[in-house]
mmCIF file of N, CA and C in Angstrom:
data_model
loop_
_atom_site.group_PDB
_atom_site.id
_atom_site.type_symbol
_atom_site.label_atom_id
_atom_site.label_comp_id
_atom_site.label_asym_id
_atom_site.label_seq_id
_atom_site.Cartn_x
_atom_site.Cartn_y
_atom_site.Cartn_z
ATOM 1 N N MET A 1 -13.378 -13.557 7.802
ATOM 2 C CA MET A 1 -12.930 -14.070 6.532
ATOM 3 C C MET A 1 -11.709 -14.961 6.803
ATOM 4 N N ASN A 2 -11.621 -16.060 6.091
ATOM 5 C CA ASN A 2 -10.518 -16.966 6.396
ATOM 6 C C ASN A 2 -9.207 -16.492 5.776
ATOM 7 N N LEU A 3 -8.115 -16.942 6.360
ATOM 8 C CA LEU A 3 -6.777 -16.520 5.966
ATOM 9 C C LEU A 3 -6.451 -16.883 4.521
ATOM 10 N N GLU A 4 -6.909 -18.042 4.058
ATOM 11 C CA GLU A 4 -6.626 -18.458 2.683
ATOM 12 C C GLU A 4 -7.241 -17.490 1.670
ATOM 13 N N MET A 5 -8.446 -17.036 1.940
ATOM 14 C CA MET A 5 -9.106 -16.090 1.043
ATOM 15 C C MET A 5 -8.382 -14.750 1.054
ATOM 16 N N GLN A 6 -7.956 -14.301 2.229
ATOM 17 C CA GLN A 6 -7.201 -13.050 2.310
ATOM 18 C C GLN A 6 -5.884 -13.155 1.552
ATOM 19 N N GLN A 7 -5.229 -14.297 1.660
ATOM 20 C CA GLN A 7 -3.977 -14.518 0.954
ATOM 21 C C GLN A 7 -4.201 -14.510 -0.560
ATOM 22 N N PHE A 8 -5.274 -15.182 -0.988
ATOM 23 C CA PHE A 8 -5.608 -15.202 -2.416
ATOM 24 C C PHE A 8 -5.827 -13.786 -2.935
ATOM 25 N N LYS A 9 -6.587 -12.990 -2.197
ATOM 26 C CA LYS A 9 -6.865 -11.615 -2.614
ATOM 27 C C LYS A 9 -5.584 -10.793 -2.681
ATOM 28 N N ALA A 10 -4.725 -10.956 -1.690
ATOM 29 C CA ALA A 10 -3.466 -10.212 -1.676
ATOM 30 C C ALA A 10 -2.612 -10.568 -2.897
ATOM 31 N N GLU A 11 -2.505 -11.853 -3.197
ATOM 32 C CA GLU A 11 -1.720 -12.290 -4.358
ATOM 33 C C GLU A 11 -2.344 -11.806 -5.663
ATOM 34 N N PHE A 12 -3.651 -11.833 -5.723
ATOM 35 C CA PHE A 12 -4.373 -11.369 -6.906
ATOM 36 C C PHE A 12 -4.075 -9.889 -7.163
ATOM 37 N N PHE A 13 -4.192 -9.078 -6.115
ATOM 38 C CA PHE A 13 -3.954 -7.648 -6.285
ATOM 39 C C PHE A 13 -2.481 -7.338 -6.529
ATOM 40 N N LYS A 14 -1.587 -8.155 -5.998
ATOM 41 C CA LYS A 14 -0.158 -7.985 -6.316
ATOM 42 C C LYS A 14 0.069 -8.167 -7.812
ATOM 43 N N ALA A 15 -0.624 -9.143 -8.384
ATOM 44 C CA ALA A 15 -0.481 -9.398 -9.819
ATOM 45 C C ALA A 15 -0.986 -8.219 -10.637
ATOM 46 N N LEU A 16 -1.924 -7.473 -10.105
ATOM 47 C CA LEU A 16 -2.467 -6.318 -10.816
ATOM 48 C C LEU A 16 -1.647 -5.050 -10.570
ATOM 49 N N ALA A 17 -0.702 -5.126 -9.647
ATOM 50 C CA ALA A 17 0.020 -3.935 -9.187
ATOM 51 C C ALA A 17 1.168 -3.529 -10.113
ATOM 52 N N HIS A 18 0.876 -3.423 -11.387
ATOM 53 C CA HIS A 18 1.874 -2.960 -12.356
ATOM 54 C C HIS A 18 1.128 -2.265 -13.496
ATOM 55 N N PRO A 19 1.531 -1.051 -13.841
ATOM 56 C CA PRO A 19 0.792 -0.304 -14.871
ATOM 57 C C PRO A 19 0.673 -1.035 -16.209
ATOM 58 N N LEU A 20 1.730 -1.730 -16.620
ATOM 59 C CA LEU A 20 1.671 -2.431 -17.901
ATOM 60 C C LEU A 20 0.699 -3.612 -17.839
ATOM 61 N N ARG A 21 0.646 -4.292 -16.706
ATOM 62 C CA ARG A 21 -0.313 -5.399 -16.583
ATOM 63 C C ARG A 21 -1.741 -4.873 -16.621
ATOM 64 N N ILE A 22 -1.979 -3.739 -15.983
ATOM 65 C CA ILE A 22 -3.322 -3.124 -16.039
ATOM 66 C C ILE A 22 -3.657 -2.784 -17.490
ATOM 67 N N ARG A 23 -2.702 -2.216 -18.204
ATOM 68 C CA ARG A 23 -2.951 -1.844 -19.605
ATOM 69 C C ARG A 23 -3.235 -3.076 -20.454
ATOM 70 N N ILE A 24 -2.497 -4.164 -20.203
ATOM 71 C CA ILE A 24 -2.747 -5.421 -20.924
ATOM 72 C C ILE A 24 -4.167 -5.895 -20.661
ATOM 73 N N LEU A 25 -4.609 -5.831 -19.421
ATOM 74 C CA LEU A 25 -5.973 -6.257 -19.088
ATOM 75 C C LEU A 25 -7.001 -5.355 -19.760
ATOM 76 N N GLU A 26 -6.711 -4.071 -19.844
ATOM 77 C CA GLU A 26 -7.621 -3.163 -20.532
ATOM 78 C C GLU A 26 -7.732 -3.535 -22.013
ATOM 79 N N VAL A 27 -6.605 -3.874 -22.622
ATOM 80 C CA VAL A 27 -6.626 -4.293 -24.029
ATOM 81 C C VAL A 27 -7.424 -5.585 -24.167
ATOM 82 N N LEU A 28 -7.171 -6.546 -23.280
ATOM 83 C CA LEU A 28 -7.864 -7.837 -23.361
ATOM 84 C C LEU A 28 -9.349 -7.717 -23.022
ATOM 85 N N SER A 29 -9.725 -6.637 -22.347
ATOM 86 C CA SER A 29 -11.152 -6.443 -22.077
ATOM 87 C C SER A 29 -11.913 -6.138 -23.364
ATOM 88 N N GLU A 30 -11.166 -5.767 -24.414
ATOM 89 C CA GLU A 30 -11.766 -5.480 -25.721
ATOM 90 C C GLU A 30 -11.811 -6.706 -26.617
ATOM 91 N N GLY A 31 -11.143 -7.797 -26.205
ATOM 92 C CA GLY A 31 -11.146 -9.009 -27.013
ATOM 93 C C GLY A 31 -9.903 -9.835 -26.779
ATOM 94 N N ASP A 32 -9.796 -10.925 -27.527
ATOM 95 C CA ASP A 32 -8.664 -11.839 -27.412
ATOM 96 C C ASP A 32 -7.599 -11.456 -28.439
ATOM 97 N N PHE A 33 -6.327 -11.422 -27.992
ATOM 98 C CA PHE A 33 -5.255 -10.970 -28.863
ATOM 99 C C PHE A 33 -3.977 -11.763 -28.635
ATOM 100 N N GLY A 34 -3.132 -11.774 -29.662
ATOM 101 C CA GLY A 34 -1.801 -12.339 -29.548
ATOM 102 C C GLY A 34 -0.840 -11.302 -28.996
ATOM 103 N N VAL A 35 0.374 -11.744 -28.674
ATOM 104 C CA VAL A 35 1.377 -10.856 -28.085
ATOM 105 C C VAL A 35 1.653 -9.653 -28.990
ATOM 106 N N ASN A 36 1.815 -9.891 -30.286
ATOM 107 C CA ASN A 36 2.114 -8.785 -31.196
ATOM 108 C C ASN A 36 0.994 -7.750 -31.232
ATOM 109 N N GLU A 37 -0.238 -8.210 -31.212
ATOM 110 C CA GLU A 37 -1.370 -7.280 -31.215
ATOM 111 C C GLU A 37 -1.421 -6.486 -29.912
ATOM 112 N N ILE A 38 -1.164 -7.148 -28.799
ATOM 113 C CA ILE A 38 -1.139 -6.463 -27.501
ATOM 114 C C ILE A 38 -0.004 -5.450 -27.492
ATOM 115 N N GLN A 39 1.150 -5.891 -27.990
ATOM 116 C CA GLN A 39 2.327 -5.021 -28.051
ATOM 117 C C GLN A 39 2.022 -3.766 -28.862
ATOM 118 N N ASN A 40 1.403 -3.921 -30.009
ATOM 119 C CA ASN A 40 1.056 -2.769 -30.852
ATOM 120 C C ASN A 40 0.055 -1.848 -30.174
ATOM 121 N N ALA A 41 -0.919 -2.425 -29.498
ATOM 122 C CA ALA A 41 -1.939 -1.623 -28.819
ATOM 123 C C ALA A 41 -1.341 -0.809 -27.670
ATOM 124 N N ILE A 42 -0.355 -1.389 -27.016
ATOM 125 C CA ILE A 42 0.249 -0.746 -25.850
ATOM 126 C C ILE A 42 1.414 0.146 -26.242
ATOM 127 N N GLY A 43 2.094 -0.236 -27.328
ATOM 128 C CA GLY A 43 3.285 0.498 -27.732
ATOM 129 C C GLY A 43 4.492 0.134 -26.892
ATOM 130 N N SER A 44 4.587 -1.138 -26.527
ATOM 131 C CA SER A 44 5.686 -1.621 -25.695
ATOM 132 C C SER A 44 6.396 -2.766 -26.399
ATOM 133 N N GLU A 45 7.595 -3.080 -25.935
ATOM 134 C CA GLU A 45 8.363 -4.168 -26.524
ATOM 135 C C GLU A 45 7.698 -5.514 -26.267
ATOM 136 N N GLY A 46 7.855 -6.428 -27.235
ATOM 137 C CA GLY A 46 7.253 -7.749 -27.117
ATOM 138 C C GLY A 46 7.751 -8.527 -25.923
ATOM 139 N N SER A 47 9.047 -8.449 -25.620
ATOM 140 C CA SER A 47 9.576 -9.213 -24.490
ATOM 141 C C SER A 47 8.983 -8.715 -23.175
ATOM 142 N N THR A 48 8.794 -7.411 -23.072
ATOM 143 C CA THR A 48 8.192 -6.845 -21.863
ATOM 144 C C THR A 48 6.749 -7.295 -21.724
ATOM 145 N N VAL A 49 6.013 -7.255 -22.816
ATOM 146 C CA VAL A 49 4.614 -7.697 -22.799
ATOM 147 C C VAL A 49 4.547 -9.178 -22.442
ATOM 148 N N SER A 50 5.427 -9.987 -23.026
ATOM 149 C CA SER A 50 5.442 -11.428 -22.736
ATOM 150 C C SER A 50 5.718 -11.696 -21.264
ATOM 151 N N GLN A 51 6.649 -10.943 -20.688
ATOM 152 C CA GLN A 51 6.965 -11.115 -19.262
ATOM 153 C C GLN A 51 5.749 -10.805 -18.394
ATOM 154 N N GLN A 52 5.063 -9.730 -18.731
ATOM 155 C CA GLN A 52 3.902 -9.349 -17.922
ATOM 156 C C GLN A 52 2.737 -10.314 -18.135
ATOM 157 N N LEU A 53 2.592 -10.817 -19.354
ATOM 158 C CA LEU A 53 1.565 -11.833 -19.606
ATOM 159 C C LEU A 53 1.847 -13.095 -18.798
ATOM 160 N N MET A 54 3.118 -13.439 -18.644
ATOM 161 C CA MET A 54 3.482 -14.621 -17.856
ATOM 162 C C MET A 54 3.055 -14.449 -16.404
ATOM 163 N N VAL A 55 3.260 -13.268 -15.856
ATOM 164 C CA VAL A 55 2.821 -13.006 -14.483
ATOM 165 C C VAL A 55 1.306 -13.182 -14.388
ATOM 166 N N LEU A 56 0.584 -12.617 -15.338
ATOM 167 C CA LEU A 56 -0.882 -12.713 -15.327
ATOM 168 C C LEU A 56 -1.350 -14.152 -15.530
ATOM 169 N N ARG A 57 -0.635 -14.905 -16.339
ATOM 170 C CA ARG A 57 -0.981 -16.326 -16.539
ATOM 171 C C ARG A 57 -0.729 -17.131 -15.270
ATOM 172 N N THR A 58 0.402 -16.875 -14.641
ATOM 173 C CA THR A 58 0.766 -17.593 -13.417
ATOM 174 C C THR A 58 -0.288 -17.397 -12.329
ATOM 175 N N LYS A 59 -0.860 -16.206 -12.285
ATOM 176 C CA LYS A 59 -1.887 -15.901 -11.280
ATOM 177 C C LYS A 59 -3.301 -16.230 -11.776
ATOM 178 N N ASN A 60 -3.390 -16.905 -12.931
ATOM 179 C CA ASN A 60 -4.678 -17.316 -13.509
ATOM 180 C C ASN A 60 -5.621 -16.151 -13.794
ATOM 181 N N ILE A 61 -5.046 -15.027 -14.179
ATOM 182 C CA ILE A 61 -5.859 -13.864 -14.528
ATOM 183 C C ILE A 61 -6.143 -13.850 -16.024
ATOM 184 N N VAL A 62 -5.170 -14.321 -16.815
ATOM 185 C CA VAL A 62 -5.378 -14.484 -18.250
ATOM 186 C C VAL A 62 -5.052 -15.928 -18.625
ATOM 187 N N VAL A 63 -5.576 -16.334 -19.757
ATOM 188 C CA VAL A 63 -5.268 -17.666 -20.286
ATOM 189 C C VAL A 63 -4.749 -17.497 -21.702
ATOM 190 N N GLY A 64 -3.872 -18.413 -22.085
ATOM 191 C CA GLY A 64 -3.342 -18.416 -23.433
ATOM 192 C C GLY A 64 -3.779 -19.681 -24.146
ATOM 193 N N THR A 65 -4.269 -19.526 -25.356
ATOM 194 C CA THR A 65 -4.721 -20.656 -26.163
ATOM 195 C C THR A 65 -3.866 -20.714 -27.416
ATOM 196 N N LYS A 66 -3.300 -21.881 -27.670
ATOM 197 C CA LYS A 66 -2.437 -22.063 -28.841
ATOM 198 C C LYS A 66 -3.294 -22.048 -30.100
ATOM 199 N N ASN A 67 -2.870 -21.253 -31.080
ATOM 200 C CA ASN A 67 -3.548 -21.167 -32.372
ATOM 201 C C ASN A 67 -2.457 -21.207 -33.441
ATOM 202 N N GLY A 68 -2.136 -22.404 -33.897
ATOM 203 C CA GLY A 68 -1.010 -22.565 -34.818
ATOM 204 C C GLY A 68 0.282 -22.283 -34.070
ATOM 205 N N ASN A 69 1.069 -21.342 -34.575
ATOM 206 C CA ASN A 69 2.304 -20.997 -33.881
ATOM 207 C C ASN A 69 2.134 -19.770 -32.982
ATOM 208 N N ARG A 70 0.907 -19.290 -32.848
ATOM 209 C CA ARG A 70 0.605 -18.124 -32.003
ATOM 210 C C ARG A 70 -0.127 -18.550 -30.738
ATOM 211 N N VAL A 71 0.009 -17.729 -29.719
ATOM 212 C CA VAL A 71 -0.785 -17.900 -28.501
ATOM 213 C C VAL A 71 -1.720 -16.708 -28.416
ATOM 214 N N ILE A 72 -2.993 -16.995 -28.295
ATOM 215 C CA ILE A 72 -4.012 -15.952 -28.176
ATOM 216 C C ILE A 72 -4.384 -15.837 -26.702
ATOM 217 N N TYR A 73 -4.301 -14.628 -26.182
ATOM 218 C CA TYR A 73 -4.573 -14.388 -24.765
ATOM 219 C C TYR A 73 -5.983 -13.831 -24.579
ATOM 220 N N SER A 74 -6.586 -14.230 -23.469
ATOM 221 C CA SER A 74 -7.910 -13.725 -23.109
ATOM 222 C C SER A 74 -8.012 -13.649 -21.592
ATOM 223 N N LEU A 75 -8.997 -12.895 -21.146
ATOM 224 C CA LEU A 75 -9.251 -12.814 -19.709
ATOM 225 C C LEU A 75 -9.827 -14.140 -19.239
ATOM 226 N N ARG A 76 -9.327 -14.641 -18.127
ATOM 227 C CA ARG A 76 -9.844 -15.901 -17.589
ATOM 228 C C ARG A 76 -11.270 -15.717 -17.093
ATOM 229 N N ASP A 77 -11.530 -14.554 -16.516
ATOM 230 C CA ASP A 77 -12.852 -14.268 -15.967
ATOM 231 C C ASP A 77 -13.283 -12.884 -16.447
ATOM 232 N N PRO A 78 -14.410 -12.786 -17.137
ATOM 233 C CA PRO A 78 -14.847 -11.478 -17.651
ATOM 234 C C PRO A 78 -15.151 -10.462 -16.548
ATOM 235 N N LEU A 79 -15.268 -10.913 -15.301
ATOM 236 C CA LEU A 79 -15.495 -9.972 -14.203
ATOM 237 C C LEU A 79 -14.308 -9.036 -13.986
ATOM 238 N N ILE A 80 -13.156 -9.390 -14.556
ATOM 239 C CA ILE A 80 -11.991 -8.500 -14.499
ATOM 240 C C ILE A 80 -12.352 -7.146 -15.102
ATOM 241 N N ILE A 81 -13.159 -7.161 -16.147
ATOM 242 C CA ILE A 81 -13.589 -5.914 -16.788
ATOM 243 C C ILE A 81 -14.327 -5.049 -15.776
ATOM 244 N N ASP A 82 -15.231 -5.664 -15.017
ATOM 245 C CA ASP A 82 -15.973 -4.928 -13.992
ATOM 246 C C ASP A 82 -15.031 -4.374 -12.924
ATOM 247 N N LEU A 83 -14.048 -5.166 -12.551
ATOM 248 C CA LEU A 83 -13.069 -4.728 -11.558
ATOM 249 C C LEU A 83 -12.319 -3.489 -12.046
ATOM 250 N N LEU A 84 -11.912 -3.493 -13.302
ATOM 251 C CA LEU A 84 -11.205 -2.345 -13.870
ATOM 252 C C LEU A 84 -12.100 -1.111 -13.914
ATOM 253 N N VAL A 85 -13.375 -1.308 -14.246
ATOM 254 C CA VAL A 85 -14.327 -0.188 -14.284
ATOM 255 C C VAL A 85 -14.516 0.388 -12.886
ATOM 256 N N VAL A 86 -14.681 -0.477 -11.886
ATOM 257 C CA VAL A 86 -14.860 -0.022 -10.509
ATOM 258 C C VAL A 86 -13.603 0.696 -10.023
ATOM 259 N N ALA A 87 -12.427 0.158 -10.343
ATOM 260 C CA ALA A 87 -11.173 0.807 -9.947
ATOM 261 C C ALA A 87 -11.086 2.214 -10.550
ATOM 262 N N LYS A 88 -11.494 2.347 -11.797
ATOM 263 C CA LYS A 88 -11.476 3.662 -12.443
ATOM 264 C C LYS A 88 -12.456 4.617 -11.765
ATOM 265 N N GLN A 89 -13.624 4.108 -11.383
ATOM 266 C CA GLN A 89 -14.609 4.943 -10.686
ATOM 267 C C GLN A 89 -14.070 5.409 -9.336
ATOM 268 N N ILE A 90 -13.393 4.503 -8.614
ATOM 269 C CA ILE A 90 -12.800 4.867 -7.328
ATOM 270 C C ILE A 90 -11.739 5.937 -7.535
ATOM 271 N N PHE A 91 -10.898 5.754 -8.551
ATOM 272 C CA PHE A 91 -9.877 6.753 -8.865
ATOM 273 C C PHE A 91 -10.524 8.101 -9.169
ATOM 274 N N ASN A 92 -11.559 8.087 -9.996
ATOM 275 C CA ASN A 92 -12.243 9.336 -10.344
ATOM 276 C C ASN A 92 -12.842 10.001 -9.119
ATOM 277 N N ASN A 93 -13.419 9.211 -8.213
ATOM 278 C CA ASN A 93 -13.981 9.760 -6.977
ATOM 279 C C ASN A 93 -12.894 10.442 -6.148
ATOM 280 N N HIS A 94 -11.739 9.789 -6.032
ATOM 281 C CA HIS A 94 -10.634 10.380 -5.283
ATOM 282 C C HIS A 94 -10.145 11.651 -5.968
ATOM 283 N N LEU A 95 -10.123 11.629 -7.286
ATOM 284 C CA LEU A 95 -9.686 12.793 -8.040
ATOM 285 C C LEU A 95 -10.646 13.957 -7.821
ATOM 286 N N VAL A 96 -11.928 13.697 -7.837
ATOM 287 C CA VAL A 96 -12.923 14.744 -7.603
ATOM 288 C C VAL A 96 -12.760 15.308 -6.200
ATOM 289 N N ASP A 97 -12.560 14.433 -5.205
ATOM 290 C CA ASP A 97 -12.356 14.889 -3.825
ATOM 291 C C ASP A 97 -11.111 15.767 -3.731
ATOM 292 N N THR A 98 -10.041 15.363 -4.391
ATOM 293 C CA THR A 98 -8.794 16.129 -4.365
ATOM 294 C C THR A 98 -8.984 17.488 -5.018
ATOM 295 N N ILE A 99 -9.677 17.534 -6.130
ATOM 296 C CA ILE A 99 -9.945 18.808 -6.807
ATOM 297 C C ILE A 99 -10.767 19.723 -5.913
ATOM 298 N N ASN A 100 -11.767 19.160 -5.233
ATOM 299 C CA ASN A 100 -12.592 19.967 -4.326
ATOM 300 C C ASN A 100 -11.759 20.543 -3.187
ATOM 301 N N ILE A 101 -10.866 19.746 -2.645
ATOM 302 C CA ILE A 101 -10.000 20.220 -1.560
ATOM 303 C C ILE A 101 -9.096 21.343 -2.067
ATOM 304 N N LEU A 102 -8.512 21.146 -3.259
ATOM 305 C CA LEU A 102 -7.646 22.180 -3.825
ATOM 306 C C LEU A 102 -8.414 23.471 -4.104
ATOM 307 N N ASP A 103 -9.654 23.335 -4.588
ATOM 308 C CA ASP A 103 -10.484 24.519 -4.831
ATOM 309 C C ASP A 103 -10.718 25.288 -3.535
ATOM 310 N N LYS A 104 -10.974 24.575 -2.436
ATOM 311 C CA LYS A 104 -11.196 25.225 -1.138
ATOM 312 C C LYS A 104 -9.933 25.932 -0.668
ATOM 313 N N ILE A 105 -8.791 25.308 -0.869
ATOM 314 C CA ILE A 105 -7.520 25.924 -0.478
ATOM 315 C C ILE A 105 -7.288 27.200 -1.273
ATOM 316 N N VAL A 106 -7.525 27.149 -2.575
ATOM 317 C CA VAL A 106 -7.357 28.334 -3.425
ATOM 318 C C VAL A 106 -8.317 29.433 -2.982
ATOM 319 N N ASP A 107 -9.569 29.072 -2.707
ATOM 320 C CA ASP A 107 -10.552 30.065 -2.251
ATOM 321 C C ASP A 107 -10.109 30.710 -0.946
ATOM 322 N N GLN A 108 -9.602 29.906 -0.015
ATOM 323 C CA GLN A 108 -9.138 30.433 1.273
ATOM 324 C C GLN A 108 -7.951 31.370 1.085
ATOM 325 N N GLU A 109 -7.021 31.000 0.182
ATOM 326 C CA GLU A 109 -5.869 31.853 -0.075
ATOM 327 C C GLU A 109 -6.290 33.169 -0.718
ATOM 328 N N GLU A 110 -7.278 33.114 -1.608
ATOM 329 C CA GLU A 110 -7.774 34.331 -2.249
ATOM 330 C C GLU A 110 -8.444 35.240 -1.217
ATOM 331 N N ASP A 111 -9.199 34.620 -0.299
ATOM 332 C CA ASP A 111 -9.854 35.392 0.763
ATOM 333 C C ASP A 111 -8.799 36.065 1.652
ATOM 334 N N THR A 112 -7.732 35.357 1.957
ATOM 335 C CA THR A 112 -6.661 35.888 2.808
ATOM 336 C C THR A 112 -5.978 37.058 2.113
ATOM 337 N N ILE A 113 -5.729 36.942 0.816
ATOM 338 C CA ILE A 113 -5.082 38.013 0.051
ATOM 339 C C ILE A 113 -5.968 39.252 0.002
ATOM 340 N N GLU A 114 -7.286 39.048 -0.176
ATOM 341 C CA GLU A 114 -8.222 40.167 -0.246
ATOM 342 C C GLU A 114 -8.303 40.899 1.090
ATOM 343 N N GLU A 115 -8.150 40.176 2.213
ATOM 344 C CA GLU A 115 -8.242 40.791 3.534
ATOM 345 C C GLU A 115 -7.017 41.629 3.842
ATOM 346 N N GLU A 116 -5.901 41.317 3.204
ATOM 347 C CA GLU A 116 -4.659 42.053 3.512
ATOM 348 C C GLU A 116 -4.603 43.378 2.886
#
């Protein structure tokens, strides 16, 4: 794989590496919204949401379209929705693995207690 593509991917994932930006993308996966609507959906301050939207815009992950005196934000590429779904599935898989490991540890500790 060429270095430019690796660099692009690294920068792309850096842009996603913030919980509020992920939440904004989750909201935008449901439709196009203005800052106030995103702010209400997330329960965060408008200035914070605007700052995070700027990061996402700079990385071409979201686009803003002027509508009168408002800017309506949308996902630049609908495949972002698929990416978020896959990320959640990976998280769930890791969570299931962790639960299984913890269950085995608990079972082993119970066996040890019973032997004593």
